Each structure stands twice: as structure tokens, then as C-alpha cells.
Amino acid sequence: MACIDDKGNLTATAKKILTAVKDQSLTAEDVANEAGLPLFKVRSSLRDMASMGFVFQNGDSYQLNEKAEKLLNRGS
Amino acid sequence: MSENIQNTQEQEVRSLPRIGSKAPAFEAVTTIGTLKLEDYKGSWLVLFSHPADFTPVCTTEFMAFQEIYPQLREMNTELLGLSIDSVHSHIAWVRNIEEKFGVKIEFPIIADLNKDVAHKYGMIMPEESSTEASRAVFIIDDKQVVRAIIYYPLSTGRNMDEILRVIKALQTTDKHNIATPANWKEGDKVIVPPSPTQEGAEERMKDENLECVDFYFCKKQL
């Protein structure tokens, strides 16, 4: 679970990615551009977060799952 | 018994990817989480192995790889390290490199404890060491095809300029359909592939844009 730190908070990378897909459905490429992160890192993180239910996938696009919004707002 | 050892070694040799073949797929635990080869689709990748964390030659190499990382990224190329060590060992080592040498390692490193990726890529040379990966470099293009393979022994650190040069040469070849001569560097003249027909060879000798010594040896400036 590379997207969660030892205190149960989102890592900086996970926060950037979830913020990018908060109000819009984006592809991994779009997220990488918007968040300014390397594409391989975004693909890996999105896969991780999809398996944990933080985002849901529709075709090639990802969007924030409402249930994960609390986690996104925590500590911000 | 000795037959078994021979069979095992033959299998390892057979698993070595070849230039032009699809790079073997993998899913591996790394210092940034789980990575798959397919995560790198669309960018070039330098997948390299090192014998062990906390060893001097590897430490110099890691700092040197980090130094060229910005240049590689400008060339749409990512770096991915590998050794048969744990993630915690990798983390401790990169923290140590930052603390002792002031160099922050920014690229991920595969923790290949079960040697899964090392075996797929033929990174272990059993005659040299069966517990450590040799210094292998696989240059994989944006379509996940192996384009170049370089091996160094345990005792010899790699040359970063050569790795940069090979990638630049391959990308120039792809873009302009040319080849590059010995010791080529960006800006040097390139080789025009020989014409496969006699007519084409004769026309080529008349082409004023080319510098031809003979029909098979023509250069041009890009």
C-alpha cells in the first residue's frame, strides 16, 4: 500500500493523484500531466488505489470514489 | 547431479532476452510500490541490475545514474534499478547515500529477493556469483522491445556516457532511419543505409547531399 503512510494518511503522491480525479474522470496520462508526476508512477498508484477502492475505473479513465474523499480531506 | 546443474544453467541462458524481442513482462516490488513493465509503455526504460546494496562500486554507479537521470528524462527515458536485496535494504541504502554523499536517489529500485526478474532477464552469471546480479543494462524502447543489452562484471563500474550515447543513437535511428558510426555523438554525421539495388546505388553516388566514399559507405549531416 504505497499510497498510505504509517499513520494511515495518504502519501503526497496519492494526494496529488486523488485531487486530480476528484471532480473529473481522467486517464492515467491526463493525471500525470495534471499532477506533474511520471506516468509509470501514476499507473502504479492508480492500480493500487483502484484495488483499495479509492478510485473507480471506467475504461481507461479513473475517478475519485466518494468514500475516499474523507481520506483526501484528512490532514489537509 | 552435474547434469541437473548443466540443465539449470542452460535454462537460464535460454531465458536471456534478445535484442529485438519483446521485453519479458514482470510485476515487482520496488521502493515506490508494485511496478509492472507495462507501466512504462510509451517511454523508454533503462532497466539495470547491481550486485548488492551497501557496496562501493554500486554506490558510485547509483550516484552516477542519478546524475544522468534528468538527461534521461529529457530523452523520454526512465530508470529502474534491481538487486537481490529487500525493499528495506534499498531504502536504508538510498538514505545512506543521501546522508553520506548528499545525493538523493529518485528512481525506483526492484527488490528481487526471489530472483524472478533477474532470471527472466538473465542478470545472474552463475560462474561469477549465484547470489548476486551482475551489472546488466537493458535498454527497452517505448514499445517495450529490447533495443540494447550491456553487461559488465562485478568489478567494473558502468560508463554513463555510453548509456546516454546508445539511447540517443537508437532514438536518432528510429527518427531518421539511419545508422550511427563508431564513437558517434549527437551532432556527428550519420550513416545512410546502403541501397539494396544497383540502380539505387548509382543514384546515391550522384546525390549531392551525401558524402559517399563508395555506394555502401555514405554519410550525411542531419
Short mmCIF file of C-alpha atoms in Angstrom, two decimals:
data_model
loop_
_atom_site.label_atom_id
_atom_site.label_comp_id
_atom_site.label_asym_id
_atom_site.label_seq_id
_atom_site.Cartn_x
_atom_site.Cartn_y
_atom_site.Cartn_z
CA MET A 1 0.00 0.00 0.00
CA ALA A 2 2.36 2.62 -1.28
CA CYS A 3 -0.40 5.25 -1.23
CA ILE A 4 -0.89 5.20 2.55
CA ASP A 5 1.77 6.13 5.12
CA ASP A 6 2.37 4.50 8.53
CA LYS A 7 -0.16 6.87 10.17
CA GLY A 8 -2.90 5.86 7.77
CA ASN A 9 -2.74 9.13 5.82
CA LEU A 10 -2.39 9.45 2.08
CA THR A 11 1.12 9.94 0.77
CA ALA A 12 1.89 13.19 -1.07
CA THR A 13 1.79 11.35 -4.41
CA ALA A 14 -1.55 9.70 -3.65
CA LYS A 15 -2.99 13.05 -2.57
CA LYS A 16 -1.91 14.70 -5.84
CA ILE A 17 -3.44 11.90 -7.89
CA LEU A 18 -6.73 11.80 -5.99
CA THR A 19 -7.02 15.59 -6.17
CA ALA A 20 -6.62 15.38 -9.95
CA VAL A 21 -9.51 12.91 -10.27
CA LYS A 22 -11.71 14.48 -7.59
CA ASP A 23 -14.15 16.25 -9.88
CA GLN A 24 -13.35 14.69 -13.22
CA SER A 25 -12.70 11.38 -14.86
CA LEU A 26 -9.17 11.26 -16.24
CA THR A 27 -6.86 8.78 -17.96
CA ALA A 28 -3.51 7.95 -16.35
CA GLU A 29 -1.82 10.15 -18.98
CA ASP A 30 -4.09 13.10 -18.08
CA VAL A 31 -3.43 12.56 -14.37
CA ALA A 32 0.33 12.50 -14.98
CA ASN A 33 0.10 15.84 -16.82
CA GLU A 34 -2.21 17.43 -14.28
CA ALA A 35 -0.33 16.22 -11.21
CA GLY A 36 3.14 16.67 -12.72
CA LEU A 37 4.13 13.09 -11.93
CA PRO A 38 5.90 10.44 -14.01
CA LEU A 39 3.42 8.29 -15.94
CA PHE A 40 4.78 4.97 -14.60
CA LYS A 41 4.27 6.19 -11.04
CA VAL A 42 0.72 7.32 -11.78
CA ARG A 43 -0.18 3.99 -13.42
CA SER A 44 1.22 2.06 -10.46
CA SER A 45 -0.54 4.28 -7.89
CA LEU A 46 -3.89 4.22 -9.72
CA ARG A 47 -3.76 0.41 -9.85
CA ASP A 48 -3.01 0.34 -6.15
CA MET A 49 -5.78 2.81 -5.31
CA ALA A 50 -8.32 1.09 -7.57
CA SER A 51 -7.68 -2.20 -5.74
CA MET A 52 -8.30 -0.39 -2.44
CA GLY A 53 -11.50 1.24 -3.69
CA PHE A 54 -10.15 4.82 -3.55
CA VAL A 55 -10.85 5.33 -7.24
CA PHE A 56 -13.08 3.55 -9.68
CA GLN A 57 -12.09 2.75 -13.22
CA ASN A 58 -14.28 3.25 -16.25
CA GLY A 59 -12.48 2.03 -19.36
CA ASP A 60 -9.18 3.92 -19.43
CA SER A 61 -10.38 6.65 -17.06
CA TYR A 62 -10.32 6.96 -13.29
CA GLN A 63 -12.40 8.99 -10.87
CA LEU A 64 -12.35 9.51 -7.13
CA ASN A 65 -14.65 7.24 -5.18
CA GLU A 66 -16.75 9.38 -2.82
CA LYS A 67 -15.80 7.07 0.04
CA ALA A 68 -12.18 8.15 -0.34
CA GLU A 69 -12.98 11.86 -0.18
CA LYS A 70 -12.75 11.89 3.63
CA LEU A 71 -9.28 10.43 3.41
CA LEU A 72 -8.32 13.12 0.92
CA ASN A 73 -9.53 15.89 3.22
CA ARG A 74 -7.86 14.40 6.30
CA GLY A 75 -4.81 16.33 7.44
CA SER A 76 -5.21 18.99 4.75
CA MET B 1 23.67 -34.18 -10.23
CA SER B 2 26.08 -32.41 -12.58
CA GLU B 3 23.57 -32.98 -15.39
CA ASN B 4 20.95 -31.13 -13.33
CA ILE B 5 23.28 -28.20 -12.82
CA GLN B 6 24.00 -28.11 -16.53
CA ASN B 7 20.28 -28.20 -17.37
CA THR B 8 19.56 -25.37 -14.95
CA GLN B 9 22.33 -23.25 -16.44
CA GLU B 10 21.08 -23.94 -19.97
CA GLN B 11 17.58 -22.84 -18.94
CA GLU B 12 18.98 -19.61 -17.52
CA VAL B 13 20.86 -18.92 -20.74
CA ARG B 14 17.71 -19.65 -22.77
CA SER B 15 15.74 -17.10 -20.75
CA LEU B 16 18.10 -14.27 -21.75
CA PRO B 17 16.10 -11.77 -23.82
CA ARG B 18 17.47 -10.92 -27.23
CA ILE B 19 17.79 -7.57 -28.97
CA GLY B 20 14.59 -7.04 -30.96
CA SER B 21 12.48 -9.30 -28.75
CA LYS B 22 9.63 -8.14 -26.52
CA ALA B 23 10.97 -7.37 -23.07
CA PRO B 24 9.81 -10.03 -20.57
CA ALA B 25 6.80 -8.82 -18.58
CA PHE B 26 7.17 -8.57 -14.82
CA GLU B 27 5.42 -7.37 -11.71
CA ALA B 28 7.85 -6.45 -8.97
CA VAL B 29 8.02 -4.93 -5.51
CA THR B 30 10.00 -1.69 -5.66
CA THR B 31 10.90 1.25 -3.46
CA ILE B 32 7.84 3.12 -4.74
CA GLY B 33 5.37 0.22 -4.61
CA THR B 34 4.48 -2.51 -7.08
CA LEU B 35 5.55 -1.81 -10.65
CA LYS B 36 4.81 -3.69 -13.85
CA LEU B 37 6.85 -3.42 -17.02
CA GLU B 38 3.70 -2.21 -18.79
CA ASP B 39 3.65 0.86 -16.50
CA TYR B 40 6.50 2.15 -18.68
CA LYS B 41 4.65 1.85 -22.02
CA GLY B 42 5.20 4.99 -24.06
CA SER B 43 8.56 5.83 -22.52
CA TRP B 44 11.99 4.26 -22.89
CA LEU B 45 13.38 2.38 -19.94
CA VAL B 46 16.87 1.61 -18.67
CA LEU B 47 16.45 -1.50 -16.52
CA PHE B 48 19.73 -2.16 -14.74
CA SER B 49 20.88 -4.58 -12.07
CA HIS B 50 23.57 -4.18 -9.46
CA PRO B 51 25.18 -6.88 -7.29
CA ALA B 52 24.27 -5.62 -3.83
CA ASP B 53 23.28 -2.63 -1.72
CA PHE B 54 25.91 -1.02 0.53
CA THR B 55 28.82 -1.89 -1.76
CA PRO B 56 31.27 0.71 -3.04
CA VAL B 57 31.17 0.28 -6.83
CA CYS B 58 27.36 0.11 -6.80
CA THR B 59 27.24 3.27 -4.69
CA THR B 60 29.33 5.15 -7.26
CA GLU B 61 27.09 3.81 -10.02
CA PHE B 62 23.89 4.83 -8.27
CA MET B 63 25.15 8.38 -7.83
CA ALA B 64 26.21 8.41 -11.48
CA PHE B 65 22.81 7.08 -12.64
CA GLN B 66 21.11 9.77 -10.55
CA GLU B 67 23.35 12.39 -12.14
CA ILE B 68 22.19 11.45 -15.67
CA TYR B 69 18.53 10.90 -14.65
CA PRO B 70 17.44 14.45 -15.66
CA GLN B 71 19.10 14.00 -19.07
CA LEU B 72 17.43 10.62 -19.48
CA ARG B 73 14.02 12.09 -18.66
CA GLU B 74 14.55 14.76 -21.29
CA MET B 75 15.00 11.82 -23.67
CA ASN B 76 11.66 10.29 -22.52
CA THR B 77 13.63 7.61 -20.68
CA GLU B 78 13.09 6.24 -17.18
CA LEU B 79 15.48 4.40 -14.87
CA LEU B 80 14.70 1.28 -12.88
CA GLY B 81 17.31 -0.43 -10.70
CA LEU B 82 17.32 -4.01 -9.43
CA SER B 83 19.21 -6.17 -6.97
CA ILE B 84 18.58 -9.28 -4.95
CA ASP B 85 18.00 -7.32 -1.75
CA SER B 86 14.92 -6.37 0.25
CA VAL B 87 13.00 -3.10 -0.05
CA HIS B 88 14.15 -2.17 3.45
CA SER B 89 17.77 -2.69 2.44
CA HIS B 90 17.21 -0.50 -0.64
CA ILE B 91 15.56 2.21 1.46
CA ALA B 92 18.36 2.13 4.06
CA TRP B 93 21.00 2.31 1.33
CA VAL B 94 19.48 5.24 -0.59
CA ARG B 95 19.04 7.08 2.73
CA ASN B 96 22.70 6.38 3.48
CA ILE B 97 23.77 7.67 0.05
CA GLU B 98 21.85 10.88 0.69
CA GLU B 99 23.29 11.24 4.19
CA LYS B 100 26.92 10.43 3.34
CA PHE B 101 27.22 11.76 -0.21
CA GLY B 102 24.40 14.31 -0.47
CA VAL B 103 22.82 12.58 -3.48
CA LYS B 104 19.08 11.84 -3.42
CA ILE B 105 18.23 8.76 -5.48
CA GLU B 106 14.93 9.50 -7.24
CA PHE B 107 14.40 6.41 -9.40
CA PRO B 108 12.76 3.20 -8.12
CA ILE B 109 14.66 0.00 -7.31
CA ILE B 110 13.25 -3.52 -7.62
CA ALA B 111 13.65 -5.73 -4.55
CA ASP B 112 14.10 -9.02 -6.41
CA LEU B 113 14.53 -11.33 -3.44
CA ASN B 114 13.05 -14.33 -5.29
CA LYS B 115 15.25 -13.53 -8.35
CA ASP B 116 12.17 -13.61 -10.55
CA VAL B 117 13.07 -10.59 -12.71
CA ALA B 118 16.81 -11.36 -12.60
CA HIS B 119 16.17 -14.82 -14.04
CA LYS B 120 13.77 -13.52 -16.71
CA TYR B 121 16.44 -11.09 -17.89
CA GLY B 122 19.45 -13.38 -17.44
CA MET B 123 21.04 -10.97 -14.98
CA ILE B 124 22.72 -13.68 -12.90
CA MET B 125 26.02 -15.09 -14.12
CA PRO B 126 26.35 -18.30 -12.04
CA GLU B 127 30.07 -18.64 -12.76
CA GLU B 128 30.65 -15.20 -11.26
CA SER B 129 28.06 -15.26 -8.46
CA SER B 130 24.85 -17.19 -7.94
CA THR B 131 23.58 -14.88 -5.22
CA GLU B 132 24.18 -11.50 -6.84
CA ALA B 133 23.06 -9.96 -10.12
CA SER B 134 25.80 -8.86 -12.49
CA ARG B 135 25.91 -5.30 -13.83
CA ALA B 136 23.37 -5.71 -16.62
CA VAL B 137 21.76 -2.88 -18.57
CA PHE B 138 18.67 -3.44 -20.70
CA ILE B 139 17.57 -0.56 -22.89
CA ILE B 140 13.87 -1.05 -23.64
CA ASP B 141 12.06 1.23 -26.06
CA ASP B 142 8.64 2.88 -25.79
CA LYS B 143 7.02 -0.18 -27.40
CA GLN B 144 8.65 -2.45 -24.80
CA VAL B 145 11.11 -4.02 -27.22
CA VAL B 146 14.67 -4.77 -26.04
CA ARG B 147 16.93 -2.49 -28.08
CA ALA B 148 20.32 -2.91 -26.42
CA ILE B 149 21.93 -5.07 -23.77
CA ILE B 150 25.18 -4.25 -21.97
CA TYR B 151 26.88 -6.44 -19.39
CA TYR B 152 29.70 -5.54 -17.03
CA PRO B 153 31.39 -7.81 -14.48
CA LEU B 154 31.06 -7.27 -10.74
CA SER B 155 34.39 -5.46 -10.50
CA THR B 156 33.81 -2.81 -13.19
CA GLY B 157 31.52 0.19 -12.81
CA ARG B 158 29.45 1.25 -15.80
CA ASN B 159 30.01 4.21 -18.12
CA MET B 160 27.04 6.60 -18.03
CA ASP B 161 28.16 8.50 -21.15
CA GLU B 162 27.95 5.26 -23.14
CA ILE B 163 24.44 4.53 -21.86
CA LEU B 164 23.31 8.04 -22.84
CA ARG B 165 25.07 7.70 -26.20
CA VAL B 166 23.39 4.37 -27.03
CA ILE B 167 19.92 5.70 -26.22
CA LYS B 168 20.50 8.87 -28.24
CA ALA B 169 21.80 6.78 -31.16
CA LEU B 170 18.81 4.40 -31.07
CA GLN B 171 16.30 7.26 -30.88
CA THR B 172 18.08 9.04 -33.77
CA THR B 173 17.99 5.83 -35.80
CA ASP B 174 14.24 5.49 -35.18
CA LYS B 175 13.54 9.09 -36.10
CA HIS B 176 15.68 9.38 -39.24
CA ASN B 177 16.06 5.79 -40.47
CA ILE B 178 19.85 5.99 -40.38
CA ALA B 179 22.66 4.15 -38.61
CA THR B 180 25.39 5.62 -36.46
CA PRO B 181 29.13 5.03 -36.92
CA ALA B 182 31.74 4.12 -34.32
CA ASN B 183 32.06 6.63 -31.48
CA TRP B 184 29.09 8.62 -32.84
CA LYS B 185 27.89 11.51 -30.73
CA GLU B 186 24.92 13.78 -31.24
CA GLY B 187 25.76 16.30 -33.98
CA ASP B 188 28.17 13.96 -35.80
CA LYS B 189 27.44 12.73 -39.33
CA VAL B 190 25.31 9.61 -39.61
CA ILE B 191 25.45 6.60 -41.92
CA VAL B 192 22.86 6.25 -44.67
CA PRO B 193 21.87 2.57 -45.04
CA PRO B 194 23.24 1.11 -48.31
CA SER B 195 20.83 0.89 -51.23
CA PRO B 196 19.58 -2.66 -51.83
CA THR B 197 19.55 -2.19 -55.64
CA GLN B 198 22.22 -1.39 -58.22
CA GLU B 199 20.11 1.45 -59.65
CA GLY B 200 19.68 2.95 -56.18
CA ALA B 201 23.43 2.63 -55.53
CA GLU B 202 24.25 4.52 -58.73
CA GLU B 203 21.76 7.28 -57.93
CA ARG B 204 23.14 7.56 -54.43
CA MET B 205 26.64 8.29 -55.76
CA LYS B 206 25.17 11.31 -57.59
CA ASP B 207 23.30 12.65 -54.54
CA GLU B 208 24.95 15.94 -53.59
CA ASN B 209 23.50 15.84 -50.09
CA LEU B 210 25.53 12.75 -49.25
CA GLU B 211 29.23 12.24 -48.67
CA CYS B 212 29.91 8.90 -50.33
CA VAL B 213 33.24 7.07 -50.36
CA ASP B 214 31.58 4.28 -52.29
CA PHE B 215 27.97 3.10 -52.79
CA TYR B 216 27.92 1.26 -49.47
CA PHE B 217 29.59 3.97 -47.39
CA CYS B 218 27.63 7.23 -47.41
CA LYS B 219 27.31 9.73 -44.61
CA LYS B 220 25.16 12.81 -44.13
CA GLN B 221 24.64 15.57 -41.64
CA LEU B 222 21.19 15.57 -40.07
#
